[in-house]
mmCIF file of N, CA and C in Angstrom:
data_model
loop_
_atom_site.group_PDB
_atom_site.id
_atom_site.type_symbol
_atom_site.label_atom_id
_atom_site.label_comp_id
_atom_site.label_asym_id
_atom_site.label_seq_id
_atom_site.Cartn_x
_atom_site.Cartn_y
_atom_site.Cartn_z
ATOM 1 N N UNK I 1 0.828 -1.192 0.000
ATOM 2 C CA UNK I 1 0.000 0.000 0.000
ATOM 3 C C UNK I 1 0.874 1.259 0.000
ATOM 4 N N UNK I 2 2.015 1.206 0.679
ATOM 5 C CA UNK I 2 2.890 2.385 0.706
ATOM 6 C C UNK I 2 3.440 2.714 -0.670
ATOM 7 N N UNK I 3 3.584 1.725 -1.518
ATOM 8 C CA UNK I 3 4.100 1.975 -2.865
ATOM 9 C C UNK I 3 3.026 2.521 -3.802
ATOM 10 N N UNK I 4 1.780 2.149 -3.588
ATOM 11 C CA UNK I 4 0.717 2.597 -4.482
ATOM 12 C C UNK I 4 0.053 3.888 -4.022
ATOM 13 N N UNK I 5 0.253 4.299 -2.787
ATOM 14 C CA UNK I 5 -0.406 5.503 -2.261
ATOM 15 C C UNK I 5 -0.059 6.773 -3.042
ATOM 16 N N UNK I 6 1.174 6.980 -3.525
ATOM 17 C CA UNK I 6 1.441 8.194 -4.310
ATOM 18 C C UNK I 6 0.659 8.282 -5.616
ATOM 19 N N UNK I 7 0.166 7.165 -6.123
ATOM 20 C CA UNK I 7 -0.628 7.202 -7.343
ATOM 21 C C UNK I 7 -1.941 7.957 -7.134
ATOM 22 N N UNK I 8 -2.432 7.968 -5.904
ATOM 23 C CA UNK I 8 -3.673 8.692 -5.621
ATOM 24 C C UNK I 8 -3.474 10.197 -5.780
ATOM 25 N N UNK I 9 -2.293 10.692 -5.438
ATOM 26 C CA UNK I 9 -2.023 12.127 -5.630
ATOM 27 C C UNK I 9 -2.138 12.498 -7.103
ATOM 28 N N UNK I 10 -1.584 11.668 -7.971
ATOM 29 C CA UNK I 10 -1.689 11.920 -9.408
ATOM 30 C C UNK I 10 -3.137 11.790 -9.884
ATOM 31 N N UNK I 11 -3.846 10.796 -9.374
ATOM 32 C CA UNK I 11 -5.246 10.608 -9.775
ATOM 33 C C UNK I 11 -6.096 11.799 -9.332
ATOM 34 N N UNK I 12 -5.884 12.293 -8.110
ATOM 35 C CA UNK I 12 -6.659 13.432 -7.621
ATOM 36 C C UNK I 12 -6.356 14.682 -8.429
ATOM 37 N N UNK I 13 -5.097 14.868 -8.786
ATOM 38 C CA UNK I 13 -4.736 16.044 -9.595
ATOM 39 C C UNK I 13 -5.384 15.972 -10.974
ATOM 40 N N UNK I 14 -5.412 14.799 -11.574
ATOM 41 C CA UNK I 14 -6.023 14.657 -12.893
ATOM 42 C C UNK I 14 -7.546 14.809 -12.823
ATOM 43 N N UNK I 15 -8.150 14.344 -11.744
ATOM 44 C CA UNK I 15 -9.591 14.523 -11.577
ATOM 45 C C UNK I 15 -9.914 16.009 -11.441
ATOM 46 N N UNK I 16 -9.110 16.729 -10.672
ATOM 47 C CA UNK I 16 -9.323 18.171 -10.524
ATOM 48 C C UNK I 16 -9.113 18.893 -11.853
ATOM 49 N N UNK I 17 -8.105 18.482 -12.605
ATOM 50 C CA UNK I 17 -7.858 19.076 -13.914
ATOM 51 C C UNK I 17 -9.037 18.849 -14.851
ATOM 52 N N UNK I 18 -9.578 17.646 -14.820
ATOM 53 C CA UNK I 18 -10.734 17.340 -15.666
ATOM 54 C C UNK I 18 -11.937 18.183 -15.259
ATOM 55 N N UNK I 19 -12.100 18.411 -13.964
ATOM 56 C CA UNK I 19 -13.247 19.197 -13.501
ATOM 57 C C UNK I 19 -13.118 20.656 -13.882
ATOM 58 N N UNK I 20 -11.910 21.168 -13.892
ATOM 59 C CA UNK I 20 -11.704 22.594 -14.145
ATOM 60 C C UNK I 20 -11.685 22.909 -15.643
ATOM 61 N N UNK I 21 -11.141 22.027 -16.450
ATOM 62 C CA UNK I 21 -10.929 22.353 -17.864
ATOM 63 C C UNK I 21 -12.097 22.001 -18.774
ATOM 64 N N UNK I 22 -12.980 21.129 -18.357
ATOM 65 C CA UNK I 22 -14.064 20.697 -19.233
ATOM 66 C C UNK I 22 -15.364 21.379 -18.877
ATOM 67 N N UNK I 23 -16.245 21.523 -19.831
ATOM 68 C CA UNK I 23 -17.597 21.981 -19.577
ATOM 69 C C UNK I 23 -17.789 23.484 -19.665
ATOM 70 N N UNK I 24 -19.003 23.898 -19.324
ATOM 71 C CA UNK I 24 -19.374 25.307 -19.384
ATOM 72 C C UNK I 24 -18.695 26.088 -18.269
ATOM 73 N N UNK I 25 -18.650 27.400 -18.440
ATOM 74 C CA UNK I 25 -18.010 28.267 -17.466
ATOM 75 C C UNK I 25 -18.993 28.957 -16.535
ATOM 76 N N UNK I 26 -20.259 28.615 -16.594
ATOM 77 C CA UNK I 26 -21.258 29.231 -15.720
ATOM 78 C C UNK I 26 -20.978 28.852 -14.265
ATOM 79 N N UNK I 27 -21.355 29.732 -13.360
ATOM 80 C CA UNK I 27 -21.034 29.544 -11.944
ATOM 81 C C UNK I 27 -21.632 28.252 -11.391
ATOM 82 N N UNK I 28 -22.893 27.988 -11.706
ATOM 83 C CA UNK I 28 -23.548 26.785 -11.202
ATOM 84 C C UNK I 28 -22.953 25.508 -11.766
ATOM 85 N N UNK I 29 -22.641 25.525 -13.044
ATOM 86 C CA UNK I 29 -22.047 24.347 -13.677
ATOM 87 C C UNK I 29 -20.651 24.081 -13.127
ATOM 88 N N UNK I 30 -19.917 25.147 -12.856
ATOM 89 C CA UNK I 30 -18.564 25.024 -12.314
ATOM 90 C C UNK I 30 -18.608 24.400 -10.919
ATOM 91 N N UNK I 31 -19.530 24.874 -10.091
ATOM 92 C CA UNK I 31 -19.664 24.331 -8.735
ATOM 93 C C UNK I 31 -20.094 22.869 -8.776
ATOM 94 N N UNK I 32 -20.974 22.533 -9.695
ATOM 95 C CA UNK I 32 -21.417 21.145 -9.819
ATOM 96 C C UNK I 32 -20.267 20.241 -10.252
ATOM 97 N N UNK I 33 -19.471 20.702 -11.219
ATOM 98 C CA UNK I 33 -18.329 19.896 -11.669
ATOM 99 C C UNK I 33 -17.329 19.677 -10.541
ATOM 100 N N UNK I 34 -17.056 20.698 -9.744
ATOM 101 C CA UNK I 34 -16.130 20.551 -8.625
ATOM 102 C C UNK I 34 -16.680 19.620 -7.553
ATOM 103 N N UNK I 35 -17.997 19.674 -7.329
ATOM 104 C CA UNK I 35 -18.620 18.781 -6.360
ATOM 105 C C UNK I 35 -18.541 17.335 -6.828
ATOM 106 N N UNK I 36 -18.835 17.110 -8.094
ATOM 107 C CA UNK I 36 -18.764 15.748 -8.647
ATOM 108 C C UNK I 36 -17.330 15.237 -8.623
ATOM 109 N N UNK I 37 -16.370 16.105 -8.909
ATOM 110 C CA UNK I 37 -14.965 15.697 -8.862
ATOM 111 C C UNK I 37 -14.554 15.333 -7.441
ATOM 112 N N UNK I 38 -15.023 16.078 -6.456
ATOM 113 C CA UNK I 38 -14.712 15.774 -5.055
ATOM 114 C C UNK I 38 -15.302 14.434 -4.644
ATOM 115 N N UNK I 39 -16.531 14.188 -5.062
ATOM 116 C CA UNK I 39 -17.168 12.912 -4.743
ATOM 117 C C UNK I 39 -16.444 11.765 -5.442
ATOM 118 N N UNK I 40 -16.043 11.977 -6.695
ATOM 119 C CA UNK I 40 -15.314 10.932 -7.427
ATOM 120 C C UNK I 40 -13.984 10.618 -6.750
ATOM 121 N N UNK I 41 -13.286 11.642 -6.280
ATOM 122 C CA UNK I 41 -12.015 11.420 -5.591
ATOM 123 C C UNK I 41 -12.229 10.676 -4.278
ATOM 124 N N UNK I 42 -13.290 11.022 -3.556
ATOM 125 C CA UNK I 42 -13.580 10.334 -2.297
ATOM 126 C C UNK I 42 -13.934 8.871 -2.533
ATOM 127 N N UNK I 43 -14.729 8.612 -3.563
ATOM 128 C CA UNK I 43 -15.097 7.229 -3.886
ATOM 129 C C UNK I 43 -13.863 6.438 -4.315
ATOM 130 N N UNK I 44 -12.992 7.070 -5.066
ATOM 131 C CA UNK I 44 -11.758 6.417 -5.501
ATOM 132 C C UNK I 44 -10.903 6.026 -4.299
ATOM 133 N N UNK I 45 -10.766 6.953 -3.335
ATOM 134 C CA UNK I 45 -9.938 6.659 -2.166
ATOM 135 C C UNK I 45 -10.594 5.618 -1.272
ATOM 136 N N UNK I 46 -11.917 5.674 -1.141
ATOM 137 C CA UNK I 46 -12.614 4.653 -0.352
ATOM 138 C C UNK I 46 -12.451 3.268 -0.978
ATOM 139 N N UNK I 47 -12.495 3.216 -2.300
ATOM 140 C CA UNK I 47 -12.253 1.937 -2.977
ATOM 141 C C UNK I 47 -10.831 1.453 -2.697
ATOM 142 N N UNK I 48 -9.894 2.390 -2.587
ATOM 143 C CA UNK I 48 -8.521 2.017 -2.240
ATOM 144 C C UNK I 48 -8.420 1.432 -0.844
ATOM 145 N N UNK I 49 -9.181 1.996 0.101
ATOM 146 C CA UNK I 49 -9.189 1.446 1.456
ATOM 147 C C UNK I 49 -9.804 0.053 1.482
ATOM 148 N N UNK I 50 -10.847 -0.149 0.703
ATOM 149 C CA UNK I 50 -11.455 -1.477 0.607
ATOM 150 C C UNK I 50 -10.457 -2.470 0.014
ATOM 151 N N UNK I 51 -9.747 -2.045 -1.010
ATOM 152 C CA UNK I 51 -8.738 -2.919 -1.627
ATOM 153 C C UNK I 51 -7.598 -3.213 -0.654
ATOM 154 N N UNK I 52 -7.259 -2.250 0.171
ATOM 155 C CA UNK I 52 -6.210 -2.463 1.160
ATOM 156 C C UNK I 52 -6.628 -3.537 2.165
ATOM 157 N N UNK I 53 -7.874 -3.499 2.593
ATOM 158 C CA UNK I 53 -8.378 -4.533 3.489
ATOM 159 C C UNK I 53 -8.436 -5.892 2.824
ATOM 160 N N UNK I 54 -8.841 -5.912 1.557
ATOM 161 C CA UNK I 54 -8.899 -7.184 0.827
ATOM 162 C C UNK I 54 -7.502 -7.742 0.603
ATOM 163 N N UNK I 55 -6.541 -6.864 0.340
ATOM 164 C CA UNK I 55 -5.168 -7.324 0.106
ATOM 165 C C UNK I 55 -4.528 -7.843 1.387
ATOM 166 N N UNK I 56 -4.976 -7.353 2.536
ATOM 167 C CA UNK I 56 -4.449 -7.858 3.804
ATOM 168 C C UNK I 56 -4.892 -9.299 4.037
ATOM 169 N N UNK I 57 -6.076 -9.638 3.537
ATOM 170 C CA UNK I 57 -6.580 -11.002 3.702
ATOM 171 C C UNK I 57 -6.100 -11.948 2.609
ATOM 172 N N UNK I 58 -5.965 -11.437 1.387
ATOM 173 C CA UNK I 58 -5.591 -12.286 0.248
ATOM 174 C C UNK I 58 -4.534 -11.565 -0.571
ATOM 175 N N UNK I 59 -3.304 -12.056 -0.605
ATOM 176 C CA UNK I 59 -2.231 -11.369 -1.330
ATOM 177 C C UNK I 59 -2.475 -11.225 -2.837
ATOM 178 N N UNK I 60 -3.360 -12.035 -3.397
ATOM 179 C CA UNK I 60 -3.657 -11.909 -4.830
ATOM 180 C C UNK I 60 -4.374 -10.598 -5.139
ATOM 181 N N UNK I 61 -4.989 -10.006 -4.139
ATOM 182 C CA UNK I 61 -5.736 -8.761 -4.330
ATOM 183 C C UNK I 61 -4.821 -7.533 -4.344
ATOM 184 N N UNK I 62 -3.527 -7.724 -4.169
ATOM 185 C CA UNK I 62 -2.605 -6.585 -4.151
ATOM 186 C C UNK I 62 -2.610 -5.827 -5.477
ATOM 187 N N UNK I 63 -2.989 -6.483 -6.539
ATOM 188 C CA UNK I 63 -3.051 -5.812 -7.841
ATOM 189 C C UNK I 63 -4.099 -4.695 -7.822
ATOM 190 N N UNK I 64 -5.116 -4.839 -6.991
ATOM 191 C CA UNK I 64 -6.142 -3.799 -6.883
ATOM 192 C C UNK I 64 -5.584 -2.498 -6.320
ATOM 193 N N UNK I 65 -4.546 -2.608 -5.484
ATOM 194 C CA UNK I 65 -3.947 -1.403 -4.909
ATOM 195 C C UNK I 65 -3.392 -0.486 -5.992
ATOM 196 N N UNK I 66 -2.942 -1.062 -7.084
ATOM 197 C CA UNK I 66 -2.424 -0.281 -8.209
ATOM 198 C C UNK I 66 -3.500 -0.002 -9.253
ATOM 199 N N UNK I 67 -4.399 -0.943 -9.428
ATOM 200 C CA UNK I 67 -5.409 -0.835 -10.477
ATOM 201 C C UNK I 67 -6.410 0.288 -10.212
ATOM 202 N N UNK I 68 -6.811 0.474 -8.981
ATOM 203 C CA UNK I 68 -7.826 1.479 -8.664
ATOM 204 C C UNK I 68 -7.352 2.893 -8.986
ATOM 205 N N UNK I 69 -6.177 3.339 -8.501
ATOM 206 C CA UNK I 69 -5.765 4.697 -8.881
ATOM 207 C C UNK I 69 -5.437 4.840 -10.362
ATOM 208 N N UNK I 70 -4.947 3.775 -10.983
ATOM 209 C CA UNK I 70 -4.663 3.847 -12.421
ATOM 210 C C UNK I 70 -5.947 3.993 -13.231
ATOM 211 N N UNK I 71 -7.019 3.330 -12.803
ATOM 212 C CA UNK I 71 -8.306 3.490 -13.482
ATOM 213 C C UNK I 71 -8.859 4.897 -13.276
ATOM 214 N N UNK I 72 -8.651 5.450 -12.091
ATOM 215 C CA UNK I 72 -9.071 6.833 -11.846
ATOM 216 C C UNK I 72 -8.327 7.810 -12.735
ATOM 217 N N UNK I 73 -7.017 7.586 -12.896
ATOM 218 C CA UNK I 73 -6.221 8.443 -13.788
ATOM 219 C C UNK I 73 -6.672 8.294 -15.233
ATOM 220 N N UNK I 74 -6.953 7.058 -15.635
ATOM 221 C CA UNK I 74 -7.384 6.826 -17.020
ATOM 222 C C UNK I 74 -8.721 7.504 -17.289
ATOM 223 N N UNK I 75 -9.642 7.411 -16.348
ATOM 224 C CA UNK I 75 -10.931 8.070 -16.523
ATOM 225 C C UNK I 75 -10.805 9.580 -16.624
ATOM 226 N N UNK I 76 -9.945 10.168 -15.792
ATOM 227 C CA UNK I 76 -9.741 11.616 -15.840
ATOM 228 C C UNK I 76 -9.061 12.027 -17.141
ATOM 229 N N UNK I 77 -8.102 11.238 -17.601
ATOM 230 C CA UNK I 77 -7.422 11.560 -18.866
ATOM 231 C C UNK I 77 -8.369 11.445 -20.050
ATOM 232 N N UNK I 78 -9.258 10.471 -20.014
ATOM 233 C CA UNK I 78 -10.250 10.346 -21.085
ATOM 234 C C UNK I 78 -11.163 11.561 -21.083
ATOM 235 N N UNK I 79 -11.548 12.022 -19.893
ATOM 236 C CA UNK I 79 -12.413 13.198 -19.802
ATOM 237 C C UNK I 79 -11.689 14.454 -20.281
ATOM 238 N N UNK I 80 -10.433 14.603 -19.915
ATOM 239 C CA UNK I 80 -9.660 15.789 -20.335
ATOM 240 C C UNK I 80 -9.438 15.781 -21.842
ATOM 241 N N UNK I 81 -9.205 14.605 -22.403
ATOM 242 C CA UNK I 81 -8.913 14.532 -23.834
ATOM 243 C C UNK I 81 -10.137 14.818 -24.694
ATOM 244 N N UNK I 82 -11.325 14.718 -24.138
ATOM 245 C CA UNK I 82 -12.535 15.029 -24.882
ATOM 246 C C UNK I 82 -13.013 13.907 -25.776
ATOM 247 N N UNK I 83 -12.605 12.686 -25.505
ATOM 248 C CA UNK I 83 -13.046 11.543 -26.293
ATOM 249 C C UNK I 83 -14.542 11.349 -26.091
ATOM 250 N N UNK I 84 -15.268 11.213 -27.182
ATOM 251 C CA UNK I 84 -16.705 10.980 -27.113
ATOM 252 C C UNK I 84 -16.935 9.483 -26.944
ATOM 253 N N UNK I 85 -17.236 9.073 -25.721
ATOM 254 C CA UNK I 85 -17.387 7.648 -25.447
ATOM 255 C C UNK I 85 -18.617 7.048 -26.114
ATOM 256 N N UNK I 86 -19.626 7.865 -26.384
ATOM 257 C CA UNK I 86 -20.818 7.347 -27.055
ATOM 258 C C UNK I 86 -20.479 6.877 -28.472
ATOM 259 N N UNK I 87 -19.672 7.639 -29.192
ATOM 260 C CA UNK I 87 -19.289 7.208 -30.534
ATOM 261 C C UNK I 87 -18.341 6.015 -30.468
ATOM 262 N N UNK I 88 -17.509 5.948 -29.442
ATOM 263 C CA UNK I 88 -16.597 4.811 -29.290
ATOM 264 C C UNK I 88 -17.403 3.554 -29.008
ATOM 265 N N UNK I 89 -18.444 3.670 -28.184
ATOM 266 C CA UNK I 89 -19.271 2.515 -27.867
ATOM 267 C C UNK I 89 -20.021 2.030 -29.103
ATOM 268 N N UNK I 90 -20.466 2.947 -29.956
ATOM 269 C CA UNK I 90 -21.172 2.525 -31.161
ATOM 270 C C UNK I 90 -20.220 1.837 -32.132
ATOM 271 N N UNK I 91 -18.929 2.147 -32.055
ATOM 272 C CA UNK I 91 -17.945 1.453 -32.883
ATOM 273 C C UNK I 91 -17.798 0.018 -32.412
ATOM 274 N N UNK I 92 -17.861 -0.193 -31.108
ATOM 275 C CA UNK I 92 -17.749 -1.545 -30.546
ATOM 276 C C UNK I 92 -18.999 -2.360 -30.879
ATOM 277 N N UNK I 93 -20.145 -1.740 -30.672
ATOM 278 C CA UNK I 93 -21.414 -2.432 -30.895
ATOM 279 C C UNK I 93 -22.185 -1.683 -31.981
ATOM 280 N N UNK I 94 -21.958 -2.032 -33.252
ATOM 281 C CA UNK I 94 -22.628 -1.307 -34.338
ATOM 282 C C UNK I 94 -24.134 -1.482 -34.302
ATOM 283 N N UNK I 95 -24.812 -0.478 -34.818
ATOM 284 C CA UNK I 95 -26.280 -0.518 -34.885
ATOM 285 C C UNK I 95 -26.711 -1.534 -35.935
ATOM 286 N N UNK I 96 -27.872 -2.132 -35.724
ATOM 287 C CA UNK I 96 -28.380 -3.064 -36.738
ATOM 288 C C UNK I 96 -28.758 -2.312 -38.005
ATOM 289 N N UNK I 97 -28.779 -3.025 -39.104
ATOM 290 C CA UNK I 97 -29.119 -2.412 -40.381
ATOM 291 C C UNK I 97 -30.536 -1.876 -40.338
ATOM 292 N N UNK I 98 -30.698 -0.656 -40.830
ATOM 293 C CA UNK I 98 -32.009 -0.020 -40.883
ATOM 294 C C UNK I 98 -32.358 0.763 -39.629
ATOM 295 N N UNK I 99 -31.473 0.780 -38.624
ATOM 296 C CA UNK I 99 -31.760 1.528 -37.389
ATOM 297 C C UNK I 99 -31.494 3.009 -37.618
ATOM 298 N N UNK I 100 -32.264 3.832 -36.939
ATOM 299 C CA UNK I 100 -32.107 5.284 -37.074
ATOM 300 C C UNK I 100 -30.809 5.731 -36.391
ATOM 301 N N UNK I 101 -30.101 6.706 -36.954
ATOM 302 C CA UNK I 101 -28.830 7.146 -36.336
ATOM 303 C C UNK I 101 -28.999 7.894 -35.074
#
């Protein structure tokens, strides 16, 4: 856990960056984005604590200690990059022939 804990600092910074750089600049929207980013960071860290408890019982779960903050960083980077996940999902699962776009 001591080796994976610094990854949370990077994940939190990327989550904050995603909250600040994306979306509208209106006051209400800005406050909502910061609130959602705070909740996402808290959920990410709580998941890390759960993984820490699981890894104490089963050494195979130690991979979760690294996977959780890395997934948080990946999600924030995807949000910052502006990738449209809806179009990516339609590439994975194409619409049936004759379906409306």
